[in-house]
Amino acid sequence: MLDQAKIILGVTGSIAAYKAVYLLRLLKKAGADVRVVTTASVDEFVGELTFSSLSGHSVFSGLWEEEWSQHVELGTWADLMVVAPATAHTLAKFAHGLCDNALTAVYLAARCPVMVAPAMDVDMFLHPRTAANLQQLSQDGVEVLPSGTGFLASGLEGPGRLLEPEEIFAHIQQRLLDRPLRGKKVLITAGPTREAIDPVRFLSNHSSGKMGYALAEVAAQLGAEVVLVSGPTSLSTPSQVQKVKVVSAQEMYEAVHECVDRMDIVIMAAAVSDYTPEEVATEKMKKKEGDMAIALKRTKDILKSVGKIKKPDQTLVGFAMETQNELENAKNKLVSKNLDFVVLNSLRDPGAGFGHETNKVSILDRQGGIAQFPLKPKKEVAKDIFQKIVAGIERQSG
Ligand code: CTP
């Protein structure tokens, strides 16, 4: 069942558009709320009235007909956008970010995951341009469904056929049911902070941001609405993630407190500088004879400050990177910062921590539980962390 799932069904001008009518019926019968967006040529195959009657909503087909911002509203409203059938032309526009009709505008505005079901003739499907466009879409985080193989409307035979409505429906169901964080808002901090000494120098650390970015990517895949507050890194923003760029610990503190109240889950994976220069020189500091010292003052402990205002239905997770008395220090952090979980990584473990692609963690919970995991890629570690969080939320809600 897809109770209350909010789905955008994009339909493009293909002979297979009639299958979208069946798909719409399956989605509605399963309890989904569906809004249909069409391209101009769909009218040649299936009338708008069919889609509006079956969906119970007017069809969005012309950018200039309704409220000018309807594409943005739809893009932020949906849990999933499915384009079936997706023609070679629309797929090419998606892959290149073109925006010349209602459907392409909704695609660019969509914050939800997007699934496309290609439909075209065999030679169009096998053309290297189409293959490159589909590859680009996969890279952009779009789920490209396989095409069916068989007789095509042209009389030719081969791949390019639209999957049957029941098969597309099964993919949609799978995608939505695999998303235990649907409707949840997740805030993640990542990367290092930089504390300015003068206009050309700063204090920082070796954090690459990889662990925090892996958490953001997995959270979005699990259906959450994700805000990633990130210090300077060279990583690209995972798809469906809203990134807020910060530099200093103070900026990170402000960005976190600006939105933490609305969040369900907060994970602080950033390596925040504990100290910042007492004064920042406005001009580049010139070297002088002899040594020098820079006076440092404490930054705000962001995690602790969130722990103080945490609401009972919020889950708060911190990281602890220790070099000695690991478990004891981590347990202390759990209590002193009012956390639900603390993820401990030890710098003693080879392959774990700063800069590595892998991490080896233990997850401690408030009930005294300690789960120890082997060395794994950071994305797999992120999945383990969310598995614990989801189990904790399910336990709490009975
Ligand atoms: N953290 C934070 N704000 C700070 C310092 C740390 O939010 N100013 C968060 C980190 O993101 C991490 C956790 O606190 O989730 C633990 O950071 P860590 O530096 O290991 O621990 P500290 O509490 O700073 O203690 P210590 O320096 O004694 O290890």
Short mmCIF file of C-alpha atoms and ligand atoms in Angstrom, two decimals:
data_model
loop_
_atom_site.label_atom_id
_atom_site.label_comp_id
_atom_site.label_asym_id
_atom_site.label_seq_id
_atom_site.Cartn_x
_atom_site.Cartn_y
_atom_site.Cartn_z
CA MET A 1 0.00 0.00 0.00
CA LEU A 2 1.17 3.50 -0.78
CA ASP A 3 -1.02 5.31 1.75
CA GLN A 4 -0.77 9.05 1.29
CA ALA A 5 2.43 8.77 -0.80
CA LYS A 6 2.69 11.93 -2.89
CA ILE A 7 3.67 11.08 -6.44
CA ILE A 8 4.21 13.22 -9.54
CA LEU A 9 3.46 11.19 -12.65
CA GLY A 10 5.18 12.76 -15.65
CA VAL A 11 3.84 11.64 -19.01
CA THR A 12 5.51 12.43 -22.33
CA GLY A 13 4.33 12.10 -25.92
CA SER A 14 4.78 8.45 -26.75
CA ILE A 15 2.53 5.81 -28.20
CA ALA A 16 2.96 4.12 -24.80
CA ALA A 17 1.22 7.04 -23.00
CA TYR A 18 -1.88 4.84 -22.62
CA LYS A 19 0.13 2.70 -20.17
CA ALA A 20 0.45 5.77 -17.92
CA VAL A 21 -3.34 5.67 -17.53
CA TYR A 22 -3.13 2.13 -16.15
CA LEU A 23 -0.21 3.10 -13.93
CA LEU A 24 -2.20 6.05 -12.57
CA ARG A 25 -5.07 3.71 -11.71
CA LEU A 26 -2.74 1.30 -9.89
CA LEU A 27 -1.22 4.15 -7.88
CA LYS A 28 -4.61 5.60 -6.95
CA LYS A 29 -5.95 2.18 -5.95
CA ALA A 30 -2.92 1.76 -3.67
CA GLY A 31 -3.81 5.00 -1.87
CA ALA A 32 -1.28 7.38 -3.44
CA ASP A 33 -2.02 11.03 -4.09
CA VAL A 34 -0.96 11.56 -7.72
CA ARG A 35 -0.47 14.79 -9.69
CA VAL A 36 -0.01 14.38 -13.42
CA VAL A 37 2.34 16.60 -15.43
CA THR A 38 2.33 16.22 -19.20
CA THR A 39 4.22 17.56 -22.19
CA ALA A 40 2.32 19.18 -25.07
CA SER A 41 2.36 16.18 -27.40
CA VAL A 42 0.67 13.85 -24.89
CA ASP A 43 -2.66 15.26 -26.11
CA GLU A 44 -2.08 13.48 -29.43
CA PHE A 45 -2.23 10.14 -27.60
CA VAL A 46 -4.35 10.50 -24.42
CA GLY A 47 -6.68 13.38 -23.51
CA GLU A 48 -6.03 15.53 -20.45
CA LEU A 49 -9.51 14.76 -19.15
CA THR A 50 -8.57 11.10 -18.67
CA PHE A 51 -5.66 12.02 -16.40
CA SER A 52 -7.52 14.72 -14.46
CA SER A 53 -10.56 12.49 -13.89
CA LEU A 54 -8.50 9.54 -12.67
CA SER A 55 -6.10 11.57 -10.51
CA GLY A 56 -8.74 13.91 -9.09
CA HIS A 57 -6.53 16.92 -9.82
CA SER A 58 -6.09 19.18 -12.80
CA VAL A 59 -3.20 18.26 -15.07
CA PHE A 60 -0.16 20.56 -15.10
CA SER A 61 0.85 20.91 -18.72
CA GLY A 62 1.58 24.53 -19.56
CA LEU A 63 4.10 26.58 -17.65
CA TRP A 64 2.13 29.79 -18.13
CA GLU A 65 -1.42 28.54 -17.58
CA GLU A 66 -1.63 28.25 -13.82
CA GLU A 67 0.20 29.90 -10.98
CA TRP A 68 3.68 30.67 -12.29
CA SER A 69 5.31 28.86 -9.34
CA GLN A 70 3.34 25.60 -9.62
CA HIS A 71 6.45 23.69 -10.74
CA VAL A 72 8.23 24.67 -7.52
CA GLU A 73 5.24 23.75 -5.36
CA LEU A 74 4.98 20.33 -7.02
CA GLY A 75 8.75 19.83 -6.79
CA THR A 76 8.77 20.36 -3.04
CA TRP A 77 5.45 18.56 -2.43
CA ALA A 78 6.23 15.12 -3.87
CA ASP A 79 7.80 12.04 -2.27
CA LEU A 80 8.63 10.65 -5.70
CA MET A 81 8.55 11.79 -9.32
CA VAL A 82 8.00 9.09 -11.94
CA VAL A 83 8.20 9.81 -15.65
CA ALA A 84 6.54 7.04 -17.63
CA PRO A 85 6.75 6.92 -20.56
CA ALA A 86 9.93 9.00 -20.85
CA THR A 87 10.80 9.79 -24.49
CA ALA A 88 14.35 10.17 -25.81
CA HIS A 89 13.71 13.91 -26.18
CA THR A 90 12.61 14.47 -22.57
CA LEU A 91 15.44 12.29 -21.24
CA ALA A 92 17.92 14.39 -23.25
CA LYS A 93 16.43 17.59 -21.81
CA PHE A 94 16.64 16.21 -18.26
CA ALA A 95 20.25 15.15 -18.81
CA HIS A 96 21.23 18.64 -20.01
CA GLY A 97 19.14 20.67 -17.60
CA LEU A 98 16.96 22.21 -20.31
CA CYS A 99 13.78 23.81 -19.10
CA ASP A 100 11.21 24.65 -21.74
CA ASN A 101 7.98 23.11 -20.49
CA ALA A 102 6.08 22.21 -17.32
CA LEU A 103 7.65 18.75 -16.96
CA THR A 104 11.28 19.85 -17.33
CA ALA A 105 10.64 22.71 -14.87
CA VAL A 106 9.17 20.30 -12.31
CA TYR A 107 12.14 17.95 -12.84
CA LEU A 108 14.63 20.72 -12.08
CA ALA A 109 12.63 21.88 -9.06
CA ALA A 110 12.09 18.38 -7.63
CA ARG A 111 13.64 17.74 -4.24
CA CYS A 112 12.35 14.17 -4.22
CA PRO A 113 13.91 11.14 -5.93
CA VAL A 114 13.13 10.81 -9.63
CA MET A 115 12.47 7.62 -11.57
CA VAL A 116 12.26 7.43 -15.36
CA ALA A 117 10.87 4.62 -17.51
CA PRO A 118 12.27 5.03 -21.04
CA ALA A 119 10.07 4.39 -24.06
CA MET A 120 11.30 4.70 -27.62
CA ASP A 121 12.14 2.76 -30.74
CA VAL A 122 14.98 0.26 -30.65
CA ASP A 123 17.50 2.32 -32.64
CA MET A 124 16.78 5.46 -30.66
CA PHE A 125 17.28 3.49 -27.45
CA LEU A 126 20.57 1.99 -28.66
CA HIS A 127 21.92 5.31 -29.97
CA PRO A 128 25.11 6.34 -28.11
CA ARG A 129 23.57 9.78 -27.34
CA THR A 130 20.61 8.18 -25.57
CA ALA A 131 22.94 5.82 -23.70
CA ALA A 132 25.08 8.80 -22.62
CA ASN A 133 22.00 10.73 -21.49
CA LEU A 134 20.75 7.78 -19.43
CA GLN A 135 24.19 7.39 -17.90
CA GLN A 136 24.25 11.10 -17.03
CA LEU A 137 20.84 10.78 -15.37
CA SER A 138 22.01 7.78 -13.32
CA GLN A 139 25.02 9.82 -12.21
CA ASP A 140 22.67 12.63 -11.21
CA GLY A 141 20.87 10.19 -8.90
CA VAL A 142 17.88 9.45 -11.16
CA GLU A 143 16.67 5.85 -11.05
CA VAL A 144 16.54 4.71 -14.67
CA LEU A 145 14.22 1.73 -14.98
CA PRO A 146 15.16 -0.96 -17.47
CA SER A 147 13.33 -0.99 -20.76
CA GLY A 148 11.24 -3.93 -21.81
CA THR A 149 12.18 -5.95 -24.86
CA GLY A 150 9.77 -7.10 -27.54
CA PHE A 151 7.63 -5.88 -30.39
CA LEU A 152 7.52 -2.12 -30.72
CA ALA A 153 4.75 -0.02 -32.23
CA SER A 154 6.95 0.55 -35.30
CA GLY A 155 6.97 -3.16 -36.04
CA LEU A 156 10.63 -3.43 -35.07
CA GLU A 157 11.72 -5.69 -32.27
CA GLY A 158 14.21 -5.04 -29.46
CA PRO A 159 14.76 -2.93 -26.35
CA GLY A 160 13.10 0.47 -25.84
CA ARG A 161 9.64 -0.76 -24.95
CA LEU A 162 8.02 0.81 -21.89
CA LEU A 163 7.79 -1.57 -18.95
CA GLU A 164 4.29 -2.79 -18.17
CA PRO A 165 2.35 -0.64 -15.66
CA GLU A 166 2.45 -3.44 -13.06
CA GLU A 167 6.26 -3.61 -13.33
CA ILE A 168 6.65 0.17 -12.96
CA PHE A 169 4.26 0.06 -10.02
CA ALA A 170 6.41 -2.63 -8.35
CA HIS A 171 9.51 -0.40 -8.73
CA ILE A 172 7.63 2.54 -7.21
CA GLN A 173 6.43 0.42 -4.31
CA GLN A 174 9.91 -0.89 -3.70
CA ARG A 175 11.37 2.60 -3.78
CA LEU A 176 8.84 4.04 -1.35
CA LEU A 177 8.75 1.11 1.06
CA ASP A 178 12.53 1.10 1.28
CA ARG A 179 12.36 4.60 2.67
CA PRO A 180 11.90 4.43 6.43
CA LEU A 181 12.89 8.10 6.82
CA ARG A 182 10.12 9.40 4.55
CA GLY A 183 8.67 12.58 6.04
CA LYS A 184 11.61 12.99 8.45
CA LYS A 185 13.90 16.00 8.47
CA VAL A 186 17.56 15.25 9.04
CA LEU A 187 20.33 17.74 9.83
CA ILE A 188 23.95 16.67 9.37
CA THR A 189 27.12 18.63 10.04
CA ALA A 190 30.23 17.65 8.10
CA GLY A 191 33.80 18.57 7.31
CA PRO A 192 36.27 20.74 9.16
CA THR A 193 35.86 24.33 10.27
CA ARG A 194 38.42 27.04 9.55
CA GLU A 195 39.28 29.64 12.13
CA ALA A 196 40.86 32.74 10.59
CA ILE A 197 44.12 34.05 12.05
CA ASP A 198 44.50 36.81 9.47
CA PRO A 199 43.25 37.25 5.88
CA VAL A 200 45.57 34.50 4.58
CA ARG A 201 45.93 31.98 7.42
CA PHE A 202 43.63 29.77 9.42
CA LEU A 203 43.51 26.96 12.00
CA SER A 204 41.81 23.77 10.83
CA ASN A 205 42.07 19.97 10.88
CA HIS A 206 42.34 17.01 8.50
CA SER A 207 38.61 16.22 8.23
CA SER A 208 37.65 15.46 4.61
CA GLY A 209 33.89 15.54 5.25
CA LYS A 210 33.50 12.06 3.70
CA MET A 211 31.66 10.52 6.67
CA GLY A 212 29.16 13.41 6.94
CA TYR A 213 28.54 13.44 3.18
CA ALA A 214 27.98 9.66 3.18
CA LEU A 215 25.43 10.13 5.97
CA ALA A 216 23.66 12.86 3.97
CA GLU A 217 23.57 10.68 0.85
CA VAL A 218 22.16 7.67 2.71
CA ALA A 219 19.60 9.80 4.61
CA ALA A 220 18.28 11.17 1.30
CA GLN A 221 18.13 7.67 -0.18
CA LEU A 222 16.13 6.54 2.85
CA GLY A 223 13.58 9.23 2.06
CA ALA A 224 14.55 12.03 4.46
CA GLU A 225 14.62 15.72 3.71
CA VAL A 226 18.27 16.48 4.37
CA VAL A 227 20.07 19.68 5.34
CA LEU A 228 23.86 19.35 5.26
CA VAL A 229 25.76 22.07 7.09
CA SER A 230 29.25 21.71 5.72
CA GLY A 231 32.61 23.25 6.40
CA PRO A 232 35.02 23.64 3.45
CA THR A 233 35.48 20.34 1.55
CA SER A 234 36.18 19.29 -2.02
CA LEU A 235 33.20 16.94 -2.10
CA SER A 236 30.17 17.41 -4.32
CA THR A 237 26.74 17.70 -2.72
CA PRO A 238 24.83 14.39 -2.80
CA SER A 239 21.63 14.50 -4.84
CA GLN A 240 18.43 15.57 -3.06
CA VAL A 241 20.45 17.20 -0.28
CA GLN A 242 20.24 20.88 0.66
CA LYS A 243 23.71 22.14 1.51
CA VAL A 244 24.50 25.14 3.70
CA LYS A 245 28.14 26.17 3.36
CA VAL A 246 29.91 27.52 6.41
CA VAL A 247 33.52 28.26 7.27
CA SER A 248 34.02 28.88 10.99
CA ALA A 249 32.71 27.13 14.10
CA GLN A 250 30.60 30.21 14.87
CA GLU A 251 29.01 30.11 11.38
CA MET A 252 28.31 26.39 11.83
CA TYR A 253 26.72 27.09 15.22
CA GLU A 254 24.44 29.72 13.68
CA ALA A 255 23.48 27.60 10.66
CA VAL A 256 22.60 24.65 12.94
CA HIS A 257 20.52 26.74 15.33
CA GLU A 258 18.71 28.39 12.46
CA CYS A 259 16.99 25.09 11.58
CA VAL A 260 17.51 22.58 14.42
CA ASP A 261 14.09 23.23 15.91
CA ARG A 262 12.37 21.76 12.81
CA MET A 263 14.55 18.63 12.66
CA ASP A 264 13.69 15.06 13.65
CA ILE A 265 17.23 13.71 13.53
CA VAL A 266 20.47 15.62 14.07
CA ILE A 267 23.87 14.05 13.41
CA MET A 268 27.01 16.02 14.10
CA ALA A 269 29.85 14.50 12.09
CA ALA A 270 31.80 17.74 11.67
CA ALA A 271 35.25 18.13 13.16
CA VAL A 272 34.63 21.49 14.76
CA SER A 273 37.60 23.48 15.94
CA ASP A 274 37.47 23.72 19.74
CA TYR A 275 39.48 26.96 19.72
CA THR A 276 39.61 30.08 17.61
CA PRO A 277 42.03 33.03 17.69
CA GLU A 278 41.02 35.59 20.26
CA GLU A 279 41.55 38.28 17.63
CA VAL A 280 41.62 38.08 13.85
CA ALA A 281 44.19 40.40 12.30
CA THR A 282 42.65 42.55 9.59
CA GLU A 283 45.94 42.74 7.67
CA LYS A 284 48.34 39.89 6.90
CA MET A 285 50.60 39.36 9.92
CA LYS A 286 54.24 40.04 9.06
CA LYS A 287 56.95 37.83 10.51
CA LYS A 288 59.14 39.28 13.23
CA GLU A 289 62.33 38.26 14.95
CA GLY A 290 61.86 35.39 17.43
CA ASP A 291 58.90 33.11 18.14
CA MET A 292 55.28 34.05 18.41
CA ALA A 293 52.16 32.85 20.22
CA ILE A 294 48.53 33.21 19.21
CA ALA A 295 45.99 33.55 22.02
CA LEU A 296 43.04 31.21 21.48
CA LYS A 297 39.57 31.21 22.97
CA ARG A 298 37.02 28.38 23.11
CA THR A 299 34.41 28.02 20.37
CA LYS A 300 30.85 27.04 21.22
CA ASP A 301 30.25 23.31 21.53
CA ILE A 302 27.50 22.99 18.93
CA LEU A 303 26.56 19.43 19.84
CA LYS A 304 26.27 20.24 23.53
CA SER A 305 24.18 23.33 22.80
CA VAL A 306 21.73 21.21 20.76
CA GLY A 307 21.67 18.56 23.52
CA LYS A 308 20.47 21.24 25.93
CA ILE A 309 17.42 22.19 23.86
CA LYS A 310 16.69 18.73 22.44
CA LYS A 311 13.00 17.77 22.38
CA PRO A 312 11.89 14.26 23.43
CA ASP A 313 10.96 13.29 19.88
CA GLN A 314 14.29 14.42 18.40
CA THR A 315 17.19 12.01 17.93
CA LEU A 316 20.64 13.47 18.51
CA VAL A 317 23.83 11.70 17.41
CA GLY A 318 27.40 12.78 18.04
CA PHE A 319 30.77 11.46 16.95
CA ALA A 320 33.68 10.80 19.22
CA MET A 321 37.18 10.43 17.89
CA GLU A 322 39.40 9.15 20.65
CA THR A 323 42.94 7.96 21.01
CA GLN A 324 42.72 6.48 24.52
CA ASN A 325 40.07 5.24 27.02
CA GLU A 326 37.79 5.16 23.99
CA LEU A 327 34.67 3.53 25.44
CA GLU A 328 34.77 5.43 28.69
CA ASN A 329 35.22 8.80 26.97
CA ALA A 330 32.47 8.01 24.48
CA LYS A 331 30.06 7.01 27.29
CA ASN A 332 30.82 10.28 29.06
CA LYS A 333 30.05 12.24 25.89
CA LEU A 334 26.72 10.42 25.53
CA VAL A 335 25.65 11.63 28.96
CA SER A 336 27.30 15.07 29.13
CA LYS A 337 25.99 16.12 25.70
CA ASN A 338 22.54 14.48 26.15
CA LEU A 339 22.88 12.27 23.05
CA ASP A 340 20.82 9.29 21.93
CA PHE A 341 23.79 7.70 20.17
CA VAL A 342 27.48 8.32 20.01
CA VAL A 343 29.52 6.95 17.11
CA LEU A 344 33.00 6.15 18.28
CA ASN A 345 35.96 5.87 15.96
CA SER A 346 39.37 5.25 17.27
CA LEU A 347 42.39 6.78 15.62
CA ARG A 348 44.20 3.62 16.64
CA ASP A 349 42.32 1.58 14.01
CA PRO A 350 44.15 1.53 10.67
CA GLY A 351 41.89 2.67 7.81
CA ALA A 352 39.49 4.50 10.14
CA GLY A 353 38.85 8.20 10.63
CA PHE A 354 40.14 11.31 8.85
CA GLY A 355 40.47 11.24 5.07
CA HIS A 356 40.00 7.48 4.64
CA GLU A 357 37.33 5.94 2.41
CA THR A 358 36.59 3.49 5.19
CA ASN A 359 35.73 3.72 8.86
CA LYS A 360 35.51 1.34 11.80
CA VAL A 361 33.01 2.39 14.41
CA SER A 362 31.20 1.35 17.55
CA ILE A 363 27.75 2.78 18.20
CA LEU A 364 26.82 3.35 21.84
CA ASP A 365 23.23 4.03 22.88
CA ARG A 366 21.62 5.48 25.97
CA GLN A 367 20.47 2.06 27.18
CA GLY A 368 24.09 0.97 27.55
CA GLY A 369 24.18 -1.00 24.30
CA ILE A 370 27.43 -1.12 22.33
CA ALA A 371 27.42 -2.36 18.73
CA GLN A 372 30.85 -2.91 17.21
CA PHE A 373 31.27 -2.99 13.44
CA PRO A 374 34.16 -4.09 11.24
CA LEU A 375 36.08 -1.76 8.89
CA LYS A 376 33.74 -0.76 6.02
CA PRO A 377 33.28 1.90 3.32
CA LYS A 378 31.87 5.07 4.88
CA LYS A 379 28.58 4.69 2.99
CA GLU A 380 28.06 1.28 4.62
CA VAL A 381 28.92 2.79 8.02
CA ALA A 382 26.29 5.47 7.35
CA LYS A 383 23.72 2.73 6.69
CA ASP A 384 24.60 1.03 10.00
CA ILE A 385 24.16 4.33 11.82
CA PHE A 386 20.74 4.95 10.25
CA GLN A 387 19.69 1.37 10.93
CA LYS A 388 20.30 2.03 14.65
CA ILE A 389 18.49 5.38 14.51
CA VAL A 390 15.46 3.94 12.69
CA ALA A 391 15.27 1.01 15.15
CA GLY A 392 15.46 3.52 18.04
CA ILE A 393 12.64 5.65 16.59
CA GLU A 394 10.48 2.58 15.96
CA ARG A 395 11.08 1.40 19.54
CA GLN A 396 10.11 4.80 20.89
CA SER A 397 6.91 5.03 18.87
CA GLY A 398 5.86 1.62 20.19
N1 CTP B 1 31.41 19.14 18.33
C1 CTP B 1 30.61 20.25 18.14
N2 CTP B 1 31.09 21.50 18.44
C2 CTP B 1 32.35 21.67 18.90
C3 CTP B 1 33.18 20.54 19.09
C4 CTP B 1 32.68 19.29 18.78
O1 CTP B 1 29.47 20.11 17.72
N3 CTP B 1 32.78 22.90 19.16
C5 CTP B 1 30.86 17.81 18.07
C6 CTP B 1 31.49 17.05 16.93
O2 CTP B 1 30.81 17.26 15.71
C7 CTP B 1 31.33 15.59 17.39
C8 CTP B 1 31.35 15.68 18.89
O3 CTP B 1 31.10 17.06 19.21
O4 CTP B 1 30.06 15.08 17.05
C9 CTP B 1 32.60 15.22 19.58
O5 CTP B 1 33.70 15.99 19.28
P1 CTP B 1 35.14 15.70 19.94
O6 CTP B 1 36.02 16.80 19.46
O7 CTP B 1 35.54 14.29 19.74
O8 CTP B 1 34.86 15.79 21.45
P2 CTP B 1 34.86 16.96 22.45
O9 CTP B 1 33.54 16.91 23.13
O10 CTP B 1 35.24 18.21 21.77
O11 CTP B 1 35.92 16.50 23.57
P3 CTP B 1 37.49 16.30 23.56
O12 CTP B 1 38.09 17.42 22.79
O13 CTP B 1 37.79 16.32 24.98
O14 CTP B 1 37.70 14.95 22.93
#
